XYZ file of C-alpha atoms in Angstrom:
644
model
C 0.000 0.000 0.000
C 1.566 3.452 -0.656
C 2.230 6.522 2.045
C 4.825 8.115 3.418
C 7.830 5.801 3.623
C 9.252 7.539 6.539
C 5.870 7.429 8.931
C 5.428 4.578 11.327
C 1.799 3.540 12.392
C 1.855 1.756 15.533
C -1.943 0.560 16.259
C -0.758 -0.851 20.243
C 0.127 1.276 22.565
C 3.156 1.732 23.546
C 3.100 0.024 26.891
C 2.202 -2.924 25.438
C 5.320 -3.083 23.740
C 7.207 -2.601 26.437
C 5.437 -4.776 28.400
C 6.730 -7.102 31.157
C 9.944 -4.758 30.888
C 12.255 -7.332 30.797
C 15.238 -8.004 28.576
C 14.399 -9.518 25.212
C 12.856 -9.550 21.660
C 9.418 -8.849 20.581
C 8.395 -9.580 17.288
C 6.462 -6.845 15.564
C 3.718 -7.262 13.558
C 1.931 -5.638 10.394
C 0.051 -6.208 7.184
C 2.426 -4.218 5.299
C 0.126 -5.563 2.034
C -2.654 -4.337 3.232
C -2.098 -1.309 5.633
C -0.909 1.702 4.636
C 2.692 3.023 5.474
C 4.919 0.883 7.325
C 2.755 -0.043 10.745
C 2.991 -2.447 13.392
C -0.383 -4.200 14.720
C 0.654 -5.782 17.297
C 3.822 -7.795 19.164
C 4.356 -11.372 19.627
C 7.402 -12.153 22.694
C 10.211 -14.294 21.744
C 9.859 -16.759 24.456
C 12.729 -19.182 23.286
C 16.561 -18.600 23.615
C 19.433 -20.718 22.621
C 20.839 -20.956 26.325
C 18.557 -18.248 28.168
C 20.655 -15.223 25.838
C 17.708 -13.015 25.104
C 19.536 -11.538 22.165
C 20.051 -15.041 20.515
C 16.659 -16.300 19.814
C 15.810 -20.295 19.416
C 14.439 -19.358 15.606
C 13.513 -23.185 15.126
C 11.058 -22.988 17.610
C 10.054 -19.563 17.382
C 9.019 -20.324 13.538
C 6.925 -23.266 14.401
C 4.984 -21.609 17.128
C 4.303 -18.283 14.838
C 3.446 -20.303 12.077
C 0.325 -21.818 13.813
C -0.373 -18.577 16.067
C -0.185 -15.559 13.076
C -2.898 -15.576 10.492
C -2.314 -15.182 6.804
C -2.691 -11.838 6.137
C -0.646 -10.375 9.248
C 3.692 -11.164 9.039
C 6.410 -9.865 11.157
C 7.713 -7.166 9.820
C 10.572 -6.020 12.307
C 11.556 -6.617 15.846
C 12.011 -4.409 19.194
C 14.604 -5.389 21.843
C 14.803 -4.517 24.837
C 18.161 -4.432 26.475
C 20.914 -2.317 27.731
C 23.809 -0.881 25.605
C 23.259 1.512 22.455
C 20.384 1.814 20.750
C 20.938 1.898 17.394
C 23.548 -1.169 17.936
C 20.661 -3.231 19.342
C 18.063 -1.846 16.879
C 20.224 -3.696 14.354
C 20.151 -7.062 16.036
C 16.472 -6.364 16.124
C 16.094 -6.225 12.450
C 18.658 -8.681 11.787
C 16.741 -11.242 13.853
C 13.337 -10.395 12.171
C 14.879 -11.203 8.656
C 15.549 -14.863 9.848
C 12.861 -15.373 11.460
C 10.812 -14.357 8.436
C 13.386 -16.979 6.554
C 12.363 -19.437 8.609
C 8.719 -18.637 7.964
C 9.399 -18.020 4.331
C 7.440 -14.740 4.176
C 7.154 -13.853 0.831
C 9.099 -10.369 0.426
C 6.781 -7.865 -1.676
C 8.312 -4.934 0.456
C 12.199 -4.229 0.802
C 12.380 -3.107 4.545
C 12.302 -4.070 8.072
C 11.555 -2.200 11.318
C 14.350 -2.269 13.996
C 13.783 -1.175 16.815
C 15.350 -0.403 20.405
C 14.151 0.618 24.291
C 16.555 0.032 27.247
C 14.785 -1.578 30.659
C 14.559 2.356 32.138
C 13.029 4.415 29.662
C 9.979 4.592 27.930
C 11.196 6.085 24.850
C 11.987 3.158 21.632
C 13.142 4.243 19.198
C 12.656 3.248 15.627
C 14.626 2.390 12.197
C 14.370 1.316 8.632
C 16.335 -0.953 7.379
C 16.526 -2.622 3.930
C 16.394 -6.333 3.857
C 19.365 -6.236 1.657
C 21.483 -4.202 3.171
C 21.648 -3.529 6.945
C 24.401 -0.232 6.653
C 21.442 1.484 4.835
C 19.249 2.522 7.428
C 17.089 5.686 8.305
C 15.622 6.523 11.402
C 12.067 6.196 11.444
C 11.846 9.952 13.722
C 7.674 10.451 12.490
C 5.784 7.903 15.042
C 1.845 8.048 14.797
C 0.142 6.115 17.770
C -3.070 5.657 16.359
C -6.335 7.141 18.124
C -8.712 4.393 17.061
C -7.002 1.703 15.195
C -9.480 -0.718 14.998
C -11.222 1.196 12.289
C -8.300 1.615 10.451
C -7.996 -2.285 10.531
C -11.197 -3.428 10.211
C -13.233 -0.690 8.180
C -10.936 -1.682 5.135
C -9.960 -5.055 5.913
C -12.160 -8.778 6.191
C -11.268 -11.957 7.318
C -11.493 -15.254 5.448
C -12.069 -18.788 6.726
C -11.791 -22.163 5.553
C -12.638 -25.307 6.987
C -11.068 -28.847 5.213
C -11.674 -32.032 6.824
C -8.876 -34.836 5.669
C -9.142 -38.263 6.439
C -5.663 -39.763 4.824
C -5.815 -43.834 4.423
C -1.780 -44.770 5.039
C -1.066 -48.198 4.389
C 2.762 -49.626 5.600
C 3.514 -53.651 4.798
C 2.972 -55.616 8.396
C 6.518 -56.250 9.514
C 7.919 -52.723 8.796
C 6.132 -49.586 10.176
C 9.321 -47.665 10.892
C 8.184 -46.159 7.816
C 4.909 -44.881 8.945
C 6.169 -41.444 9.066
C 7.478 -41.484 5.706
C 4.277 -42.544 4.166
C 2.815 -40.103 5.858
C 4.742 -37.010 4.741
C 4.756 -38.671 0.952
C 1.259 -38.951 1.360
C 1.051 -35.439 2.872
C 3.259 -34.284 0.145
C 0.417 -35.753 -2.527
C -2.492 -33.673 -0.628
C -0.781 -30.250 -0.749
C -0.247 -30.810 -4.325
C -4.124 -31.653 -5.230
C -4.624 -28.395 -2.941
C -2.986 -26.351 -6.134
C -4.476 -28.681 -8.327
C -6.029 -27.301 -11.806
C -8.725 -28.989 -11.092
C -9.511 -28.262 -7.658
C -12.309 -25.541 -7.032
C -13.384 -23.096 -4.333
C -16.859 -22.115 -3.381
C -16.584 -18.310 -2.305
C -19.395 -17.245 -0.013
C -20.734 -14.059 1.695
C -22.257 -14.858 4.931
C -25.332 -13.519 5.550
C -25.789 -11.134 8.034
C -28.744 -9.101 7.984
C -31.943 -10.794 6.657
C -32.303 -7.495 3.949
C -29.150 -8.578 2.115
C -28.739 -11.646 -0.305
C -26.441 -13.821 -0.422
C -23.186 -13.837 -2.902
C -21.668 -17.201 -4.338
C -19.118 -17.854 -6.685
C -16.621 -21.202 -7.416
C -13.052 -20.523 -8.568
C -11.410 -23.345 -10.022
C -7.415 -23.985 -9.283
C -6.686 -22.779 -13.053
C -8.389 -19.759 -11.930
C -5.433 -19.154 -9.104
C -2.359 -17.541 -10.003
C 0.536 -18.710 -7.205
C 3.378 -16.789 -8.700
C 1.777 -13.800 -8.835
C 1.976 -11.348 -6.219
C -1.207 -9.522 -3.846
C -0.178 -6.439 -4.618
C -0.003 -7.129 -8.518
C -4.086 -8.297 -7.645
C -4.539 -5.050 -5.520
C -3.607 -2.704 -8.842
C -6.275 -5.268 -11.541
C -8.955 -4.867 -9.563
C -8.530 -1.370 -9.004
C -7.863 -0.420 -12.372
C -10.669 -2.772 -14.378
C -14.430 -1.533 -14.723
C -15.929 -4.811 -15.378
C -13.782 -7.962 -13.694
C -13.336 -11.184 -14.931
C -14.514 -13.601 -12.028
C -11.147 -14.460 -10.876
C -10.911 -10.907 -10.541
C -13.556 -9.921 -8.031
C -12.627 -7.995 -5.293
C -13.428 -9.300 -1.731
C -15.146 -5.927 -0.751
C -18.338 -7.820 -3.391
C -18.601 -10.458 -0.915
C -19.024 -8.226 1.976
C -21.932 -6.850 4.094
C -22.751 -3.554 2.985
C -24.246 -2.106 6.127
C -21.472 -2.986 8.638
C -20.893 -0.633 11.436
C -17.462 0.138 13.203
C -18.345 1.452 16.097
C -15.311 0.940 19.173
C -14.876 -1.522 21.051
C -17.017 -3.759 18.964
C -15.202 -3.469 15.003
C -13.226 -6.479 15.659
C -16.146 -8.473 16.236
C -18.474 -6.972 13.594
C -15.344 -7.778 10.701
C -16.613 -9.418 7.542
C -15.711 -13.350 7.492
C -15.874 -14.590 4.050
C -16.622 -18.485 4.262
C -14.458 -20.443 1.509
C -15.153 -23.995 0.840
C -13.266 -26.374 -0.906
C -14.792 -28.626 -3.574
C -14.083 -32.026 -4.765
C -14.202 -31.292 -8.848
C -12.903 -33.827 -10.990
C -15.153 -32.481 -13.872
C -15.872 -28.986 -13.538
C -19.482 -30.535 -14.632
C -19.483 -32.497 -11.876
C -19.100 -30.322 -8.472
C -19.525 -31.596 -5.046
C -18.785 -31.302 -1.216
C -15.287 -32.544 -0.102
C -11.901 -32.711 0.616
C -8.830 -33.903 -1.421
C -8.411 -37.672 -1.267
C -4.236 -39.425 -0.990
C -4.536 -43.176 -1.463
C -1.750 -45.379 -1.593
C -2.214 -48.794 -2.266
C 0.147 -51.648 -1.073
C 1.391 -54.604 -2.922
C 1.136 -56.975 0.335
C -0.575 -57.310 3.184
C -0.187 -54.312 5.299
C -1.643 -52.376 8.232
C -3.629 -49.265 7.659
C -3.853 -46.380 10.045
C -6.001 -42.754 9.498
C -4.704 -39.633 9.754
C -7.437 -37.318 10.045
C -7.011 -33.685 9.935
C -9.699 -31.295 10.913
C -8.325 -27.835 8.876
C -9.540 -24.709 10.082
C -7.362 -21.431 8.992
C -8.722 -17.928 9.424
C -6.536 -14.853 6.965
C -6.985 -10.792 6.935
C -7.257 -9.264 3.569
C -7.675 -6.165 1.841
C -11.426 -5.678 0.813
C -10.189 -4.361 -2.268
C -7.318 -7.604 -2.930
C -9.040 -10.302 -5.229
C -10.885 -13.197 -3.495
C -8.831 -15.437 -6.176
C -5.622 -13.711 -5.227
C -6.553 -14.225 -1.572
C -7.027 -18.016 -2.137
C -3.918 -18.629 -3.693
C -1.766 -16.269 -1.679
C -3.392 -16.444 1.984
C -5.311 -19.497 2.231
C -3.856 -22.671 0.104
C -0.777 -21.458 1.767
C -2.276 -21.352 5.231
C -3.985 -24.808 4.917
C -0.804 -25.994 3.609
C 1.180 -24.358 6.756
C -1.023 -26.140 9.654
C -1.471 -29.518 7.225
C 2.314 -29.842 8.034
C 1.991 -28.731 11.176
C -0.557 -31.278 12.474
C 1.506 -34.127 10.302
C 4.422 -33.605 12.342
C 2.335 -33.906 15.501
C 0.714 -36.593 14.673
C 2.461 -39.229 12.746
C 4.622 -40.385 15.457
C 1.961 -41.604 17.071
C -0.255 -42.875 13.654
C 0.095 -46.949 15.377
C -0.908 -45.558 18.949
C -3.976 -43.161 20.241
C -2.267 -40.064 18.154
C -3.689 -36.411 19.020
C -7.018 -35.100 18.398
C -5.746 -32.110 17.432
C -8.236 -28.913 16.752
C -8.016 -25.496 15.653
C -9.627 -22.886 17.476
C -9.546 -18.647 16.547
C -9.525 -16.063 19.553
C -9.248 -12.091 19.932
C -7.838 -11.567 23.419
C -8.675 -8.157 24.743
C -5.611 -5.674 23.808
C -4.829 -7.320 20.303
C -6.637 -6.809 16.908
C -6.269 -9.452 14.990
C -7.495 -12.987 15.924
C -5.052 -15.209 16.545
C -4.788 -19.111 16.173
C -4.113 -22.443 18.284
C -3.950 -26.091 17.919
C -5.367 -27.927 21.059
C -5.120 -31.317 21.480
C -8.504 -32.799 22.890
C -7.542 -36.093 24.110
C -7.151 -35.632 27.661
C -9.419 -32.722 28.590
C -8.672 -28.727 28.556
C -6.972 -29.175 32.472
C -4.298 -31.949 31.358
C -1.259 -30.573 32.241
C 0.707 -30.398 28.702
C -2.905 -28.148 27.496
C -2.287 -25.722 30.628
C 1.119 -25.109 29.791
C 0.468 -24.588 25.782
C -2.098 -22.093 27.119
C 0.474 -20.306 29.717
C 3.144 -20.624 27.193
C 0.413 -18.967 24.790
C -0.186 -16.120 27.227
C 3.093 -15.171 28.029
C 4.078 -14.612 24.466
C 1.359 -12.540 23.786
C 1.713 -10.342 27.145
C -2.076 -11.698 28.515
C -2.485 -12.067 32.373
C -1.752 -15.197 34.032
C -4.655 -15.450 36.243
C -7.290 -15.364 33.493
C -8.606 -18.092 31.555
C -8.933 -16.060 27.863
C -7.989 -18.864 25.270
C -10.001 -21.541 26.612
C -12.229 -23.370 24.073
C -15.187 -21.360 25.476
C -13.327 -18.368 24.542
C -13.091 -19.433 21.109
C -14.401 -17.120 18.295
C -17.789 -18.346 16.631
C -18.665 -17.791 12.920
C -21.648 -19.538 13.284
C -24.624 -16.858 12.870
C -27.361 -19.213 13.927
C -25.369 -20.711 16.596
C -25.261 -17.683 17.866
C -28.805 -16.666 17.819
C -29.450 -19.838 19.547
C -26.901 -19.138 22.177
C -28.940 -15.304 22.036
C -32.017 -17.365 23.096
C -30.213 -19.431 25.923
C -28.985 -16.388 27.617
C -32.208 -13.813 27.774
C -30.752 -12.322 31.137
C -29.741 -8.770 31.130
C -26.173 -7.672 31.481
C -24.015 -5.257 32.580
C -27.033 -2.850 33.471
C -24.595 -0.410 35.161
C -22.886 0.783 31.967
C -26.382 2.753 31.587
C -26.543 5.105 34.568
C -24.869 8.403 35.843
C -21.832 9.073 37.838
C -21.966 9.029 41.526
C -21.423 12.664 42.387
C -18.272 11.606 44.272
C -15.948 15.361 43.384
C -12.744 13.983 42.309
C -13.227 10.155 42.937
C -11.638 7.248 41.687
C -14.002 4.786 40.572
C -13.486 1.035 41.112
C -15.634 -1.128 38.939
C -16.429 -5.120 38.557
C -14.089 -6.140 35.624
C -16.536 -8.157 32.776
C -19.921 -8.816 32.340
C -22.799 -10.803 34.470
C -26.459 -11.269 34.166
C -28.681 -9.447 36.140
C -30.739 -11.693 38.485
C -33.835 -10.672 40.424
C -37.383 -11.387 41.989
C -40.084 -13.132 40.183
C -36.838 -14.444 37.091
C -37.660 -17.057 35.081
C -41.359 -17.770 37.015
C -39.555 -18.374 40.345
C -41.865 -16.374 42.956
C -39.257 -15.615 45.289
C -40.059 -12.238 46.762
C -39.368 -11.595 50.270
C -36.948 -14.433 50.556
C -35.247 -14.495 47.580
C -32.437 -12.002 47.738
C -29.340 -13.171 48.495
C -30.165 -16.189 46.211
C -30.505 -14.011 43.412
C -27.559 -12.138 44.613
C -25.842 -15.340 44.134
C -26.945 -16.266 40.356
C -25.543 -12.923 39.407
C -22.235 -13.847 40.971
C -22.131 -17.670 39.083
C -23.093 -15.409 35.751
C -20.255 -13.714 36.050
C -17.758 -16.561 36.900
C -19.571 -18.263 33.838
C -19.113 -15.280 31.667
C -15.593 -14.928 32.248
C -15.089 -18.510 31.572
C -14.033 -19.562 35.012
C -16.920 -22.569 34.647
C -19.186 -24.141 31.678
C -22.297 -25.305 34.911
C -25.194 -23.651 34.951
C -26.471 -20.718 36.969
C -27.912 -23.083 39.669
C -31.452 -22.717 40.214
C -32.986 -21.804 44.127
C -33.547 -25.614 44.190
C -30.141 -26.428 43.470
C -28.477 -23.607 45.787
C -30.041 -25.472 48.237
C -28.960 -29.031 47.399
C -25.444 -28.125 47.455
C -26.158 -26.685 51.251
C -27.504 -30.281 51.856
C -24.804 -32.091 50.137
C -22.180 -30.268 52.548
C -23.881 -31.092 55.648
C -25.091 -27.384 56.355
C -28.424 -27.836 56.247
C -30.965 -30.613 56.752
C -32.854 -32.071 53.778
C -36.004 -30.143 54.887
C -33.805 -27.348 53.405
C -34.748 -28.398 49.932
C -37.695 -26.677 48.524
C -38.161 -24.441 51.378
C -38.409 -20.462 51.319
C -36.131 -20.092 54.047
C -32.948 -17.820 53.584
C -29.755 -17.642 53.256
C -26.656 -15.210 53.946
C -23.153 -14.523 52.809
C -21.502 -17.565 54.516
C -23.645 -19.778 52.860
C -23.073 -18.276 49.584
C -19.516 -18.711 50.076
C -19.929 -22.698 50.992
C -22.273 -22.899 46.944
C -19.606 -21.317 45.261
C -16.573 -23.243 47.095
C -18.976 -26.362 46.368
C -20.233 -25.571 42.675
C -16.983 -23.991 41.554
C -14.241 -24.304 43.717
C -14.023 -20.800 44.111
C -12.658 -19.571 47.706
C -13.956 -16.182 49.157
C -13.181 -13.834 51.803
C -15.982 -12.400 54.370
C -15.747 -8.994 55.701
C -17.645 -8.712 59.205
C -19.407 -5.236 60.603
C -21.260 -4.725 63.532
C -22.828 -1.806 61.873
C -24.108 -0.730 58.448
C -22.654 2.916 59.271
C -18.924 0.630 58.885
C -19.762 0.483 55.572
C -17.657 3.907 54.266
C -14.661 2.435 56.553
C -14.082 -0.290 54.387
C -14.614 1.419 50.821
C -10.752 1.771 50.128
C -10.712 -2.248 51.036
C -13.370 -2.788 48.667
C -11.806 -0.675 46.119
C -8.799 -2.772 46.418
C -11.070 -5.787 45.776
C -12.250 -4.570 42.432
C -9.223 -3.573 41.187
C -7.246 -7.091 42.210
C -10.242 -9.695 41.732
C -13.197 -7.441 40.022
C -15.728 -10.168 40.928
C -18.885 -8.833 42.067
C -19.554 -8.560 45.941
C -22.700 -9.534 47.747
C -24.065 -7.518 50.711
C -26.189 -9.147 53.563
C -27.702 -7.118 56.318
C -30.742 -8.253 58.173
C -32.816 -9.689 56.083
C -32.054 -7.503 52.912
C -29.342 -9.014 50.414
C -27.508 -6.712 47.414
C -24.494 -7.148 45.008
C -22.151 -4.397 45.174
C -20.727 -3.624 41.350
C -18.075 -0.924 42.328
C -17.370 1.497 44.314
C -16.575 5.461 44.024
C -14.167 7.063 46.399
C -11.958 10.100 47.198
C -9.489 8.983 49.365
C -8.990 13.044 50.698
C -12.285 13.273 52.006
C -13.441 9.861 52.580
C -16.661 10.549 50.190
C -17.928 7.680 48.791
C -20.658 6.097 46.867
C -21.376 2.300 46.116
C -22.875 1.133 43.246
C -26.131 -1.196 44.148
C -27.501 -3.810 41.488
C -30.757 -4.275 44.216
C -32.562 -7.820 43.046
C -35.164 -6.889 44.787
C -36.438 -5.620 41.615
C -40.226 -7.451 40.383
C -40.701 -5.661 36.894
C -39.565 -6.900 33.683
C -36.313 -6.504 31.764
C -36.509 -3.096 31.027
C -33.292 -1.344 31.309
C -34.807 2.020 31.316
C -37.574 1.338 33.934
C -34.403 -0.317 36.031
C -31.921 2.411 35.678
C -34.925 5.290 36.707
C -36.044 3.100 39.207
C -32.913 3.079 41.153
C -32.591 -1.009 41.259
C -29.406 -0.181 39.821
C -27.097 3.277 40.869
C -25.219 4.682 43.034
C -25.731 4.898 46.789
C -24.629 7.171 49.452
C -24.518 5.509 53.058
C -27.086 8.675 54.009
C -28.178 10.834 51.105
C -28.368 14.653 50.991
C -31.617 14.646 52.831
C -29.777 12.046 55.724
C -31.281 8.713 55.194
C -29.458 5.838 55.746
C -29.029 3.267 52.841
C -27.281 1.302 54.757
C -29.146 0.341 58.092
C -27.419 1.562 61.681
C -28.613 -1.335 63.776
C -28.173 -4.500 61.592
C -24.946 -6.856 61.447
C -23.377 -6.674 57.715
C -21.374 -9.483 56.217
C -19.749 -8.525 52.649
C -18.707 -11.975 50.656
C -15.425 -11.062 48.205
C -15.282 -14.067 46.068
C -11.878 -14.360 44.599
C -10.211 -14.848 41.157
C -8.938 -18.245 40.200
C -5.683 -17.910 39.522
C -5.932 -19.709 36.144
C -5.183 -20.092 32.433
């Protein structure tokens, strides 16, 4: 894409750069095709060293982990390290180590330069360079940095993603008494499927999912004679600029489209365009069915036969205006062709034993914009031991929090638009009603707010006539919601019935417990959710509801460390705290109440002017207490698994 060859876009912030400040490389990456200018999207860390040396990266390992995790469309285009010395010295070394790590990943060169790039461990200041790929004493420093405002427009407004799914189920035959030679089979065999993946013959059905129920749907089928391999995007980018009416195998990807997509932040990532491509079995372009490319060897004498099966999934980032047959035979055959090897060399070792069930899943962690990939093996459960380490491994590299479960299979992108009206339907709860009201009135403030979304829970919900007992029950559902929300558990928001099982099962309460109206208070809440979740919880004890402001920098410090919603008991009234507003000068404070005492229906307005849900003052301006004087107060802090 053209611009000015000596501005730098950088669409992450800085501090995510730099972040953990620790000696070492981090890869930086763009979609120099697509974007214009040089820019950098994102960083990957290099997490592997030839003998811990973090300026001598293990680029073996490194290629094979990038390979599966960056998605066509995206490559490294430079590096930043972070170390102590000079910084044009290491800015070199940077960009020196980003051209062989691209040589190991065979990234095809259409541009000439690389970013290096340099930040010691004390400063916040990197600083940038050009280099040319050719020639590292030619270099310019890069001295016009532009931290984009809203990047994920500039991404997504102008840019789609493409996904294609290829189920192979590979027949390998080896003769009885020798199957050393299992593996080789299976890479020949291997070898035979990528090359009926460039086949003349083979042929791609090009869809436009349908997103709004006003719009039609857009199909075409490119044949493998209609792909051009050697030539190069941006050779595509200029044809179908440049021609008013475009062969087929010159359509632009922008036709396939919706037309009335919105880009509104934070939501662009997950409003981007996914254009479905399907590949065909087509031995007679007459003759066009569903299915993948077959390999079949047959042996001469008798021989055992094992199945590889390979369940292809690859996701790519493209131009709008690049050609969907340009984007075929540049981004996908290439990507399907990428994780085909890489699931071949996972599992033909093991072709004679239980070998991997290996799957592909796509995720957008919060702080990156681009979806990323990962290859889970589902054989022993997401909790074996080698699947928590890929994930940790997963989140250190791309700078995500250790104690958060975000690339679980739950967390998993979905491109399934009825799937996800049906999940729509399973979830009819309102959530996160307290991004709709005011500010507290707190002068000067700092506010303190649950971190990710629950469902609100309240009297009379789902037919359950539970008012005047209900409370701290519902108090609790909202609490589960959010654990399930946040991926901590896949159970179900227990019903009163069920809260009250668990009691039983413990030994808390008698069996005369079950189906009873009686009620329940923050300690038993604690003993469901240690019970249904394994979730541990602190209690905070006052004699008085007039404590309450005392211990508002303590719950402050709750929602900033575990930002799991609190419940409030006192007497026989039960609330979940949300946040908390305070100015530590003064002591002012305000709580924010989600009150499920609430017996309307789900409407946010009617709940928001209501007052189920806003801020409140232990005694308002005209000196009522929220908060009552004479009643014991326990406060339940359930706490954050500390989990990937």
């Amino acid at each position: 894409m053209g611009g000015d060859g000596n501005l730098l876009r950088v669409l992450c912030s800085r501090r995510t750069l730099l972040s953990p400040r620790e000696n070492g490389l981090r890869w930086l990456i763009g979609a120099p095709l697509f974007l214009p200018s040089f820019n950098v999207v994102s960083s990957f860390r290099c997490i592997h060293y030839l003998h811990g040396d973090p300026c001598s990266p293990d680029f073996t390992h490194e290629a094979d982990d990038i390979r599966t995790l960056l998605i066509r469309g995206f490559d490294i285009v430079g590096a930043l390290l972070i170390n102590d010395g000079d910084l044009e010295f290491n800015a070199r070394k940077a960009a020196e180590a980003s051209c062989m790590i691209r040589n190991y990943l065979s990234v095809n060169a259409e541009h000439q330069y690389v970013i290096g790039a340099a930040a010691d461990l004390s400063s916040d200041t990197i600083q940038f360079f050009k280099y040319e790929m050719e020639n590292f004493k030619h270099v310019e420093s890069l001295r016009t940095i532009l931290f984009e405002t809203n990047p994920e427009k500039l991404v997504w407004e102008k840019g789609c993603l493409i996904r294609c799914e290829l189920a192979l189920k590979v027949p390998i035959y080896a003769p009885e008494k020798i199957t050393s030679d299992m593996e080789d089979l299976c890479s020949s065999l291997t070898d035979l499927t990528i090359a009926e993946l460039k086949d003349p013959s083979a042929a791609f059905l090009v869809e436009r999912p349908t997103v709004n129920s006003d719009e039609t749907s857009a199909s075409i089928v490119l044949h493998g004679s209609d792909l051009d391999f050697g030539r190069s995007i941006s050779e595509n980018l200029s044809s179908t600029n440049n021609q008013k009416e475009p062969d087929i195998k010159d359509l632009a990807c922008f036709q396939f489209c919706s037309k009335n997509q919105s880009f509104s932040f934070p939501s662009a990532q997950e409003n981007a365009d996914v254009i479905r491509v399907t590949m065909l079995s087509n031995r007679s372009r007459n003759i066009i069915k569903a299915g993948a490319p077959v390999a079949k060897y047959f042996p001469a004498e008798p021989a055992s036969c094992a199945y590889a099966n390979f369940m292809l999934d690859v996701l790519c980032y493209s131009s709008k205006q690049c050609s969907v047959a340009s984007a075929i035979s540049k981004l996908v055959v290439p990507g399907l062709i990428d994780q085909l090897i890489t699931m071949k060399d996972a599992i033909s070792p093991h072709l004679l034993t239980q070998h991997p069930q290996l799957k592909t899943y796509h995720f957008l962690p919060p702080g990156i914009l681009h979806p990323i990939t990962a290859i889970y093996d589902l054989r022993y459960g997401e909790n074996e031991v080698g699947q928590r380490e890929l994930r940790r491994s997963l989140h250190s590299r791309l700078g995500l929090s250790l104690d958060r479960p975000l690339l679980r299979i739950a967390n998993a992108l979905s491109f399934d638009t009825e799937a996800d009206n049906l999940m729509r339907i399973g979830y009819p709860y309102l959530k996160n009603v307290h991004t709709q009201i005011p500010v507290s009135g707190v002068f000067e403030g700092i506010v303190s707010l649950v971190d990710g979304s629950y469902q609100y829970y309240h009297y009379l919900l789902d037919g359950m006539d539970d008012n005047g007992w209900g409370c701290a029950y519902r108090s609790l559902q909202t609490i589960i919601s959010w654990f399930r929300l946040q991926h901590y558990t896949s159970i179900g928001v227990p019903s009163h019935r069920e809260i009250q099982q668990a009691l039983v099962d413990i030994g808390d309460k008698e069996p005369s417990f079950v189906g009873s109206r009686e009620w329940i208070g923050a300690i038993e809440l604690g003993f469901v959710l240690d019970k249904l979740l394994g979730v541990s919880c602190k209690i905070m004890n006052l004699r008085s509801g007039a404590e309450l402001p005392e211990k508002c920098r303590e719950l402050a410090m709750h929602f900033e460390s575990q930002g799991t919603p609190v419940m409030i008991g006192g007497g026989v009234l039960a609330y979940t705290l949300l946040g908390v507003d305070y100015n530590e000068a003064n002591g002012d404070c305000a709580f924010l109440i989600l009150d499920p005492h609430y017996t309307g229906n789900d409407d946010i307005k009617k709940i928001v002017n209501g007052g189920w849900c806003g801020w409140k003052k232990a005694v308002d301006s005209k000196g009522r207490s929220f908060f009552l004087k004479d009643k014991f107060y326990n406060l339940l802090l359930p706490q954050r698994p500390y989990m990937v």
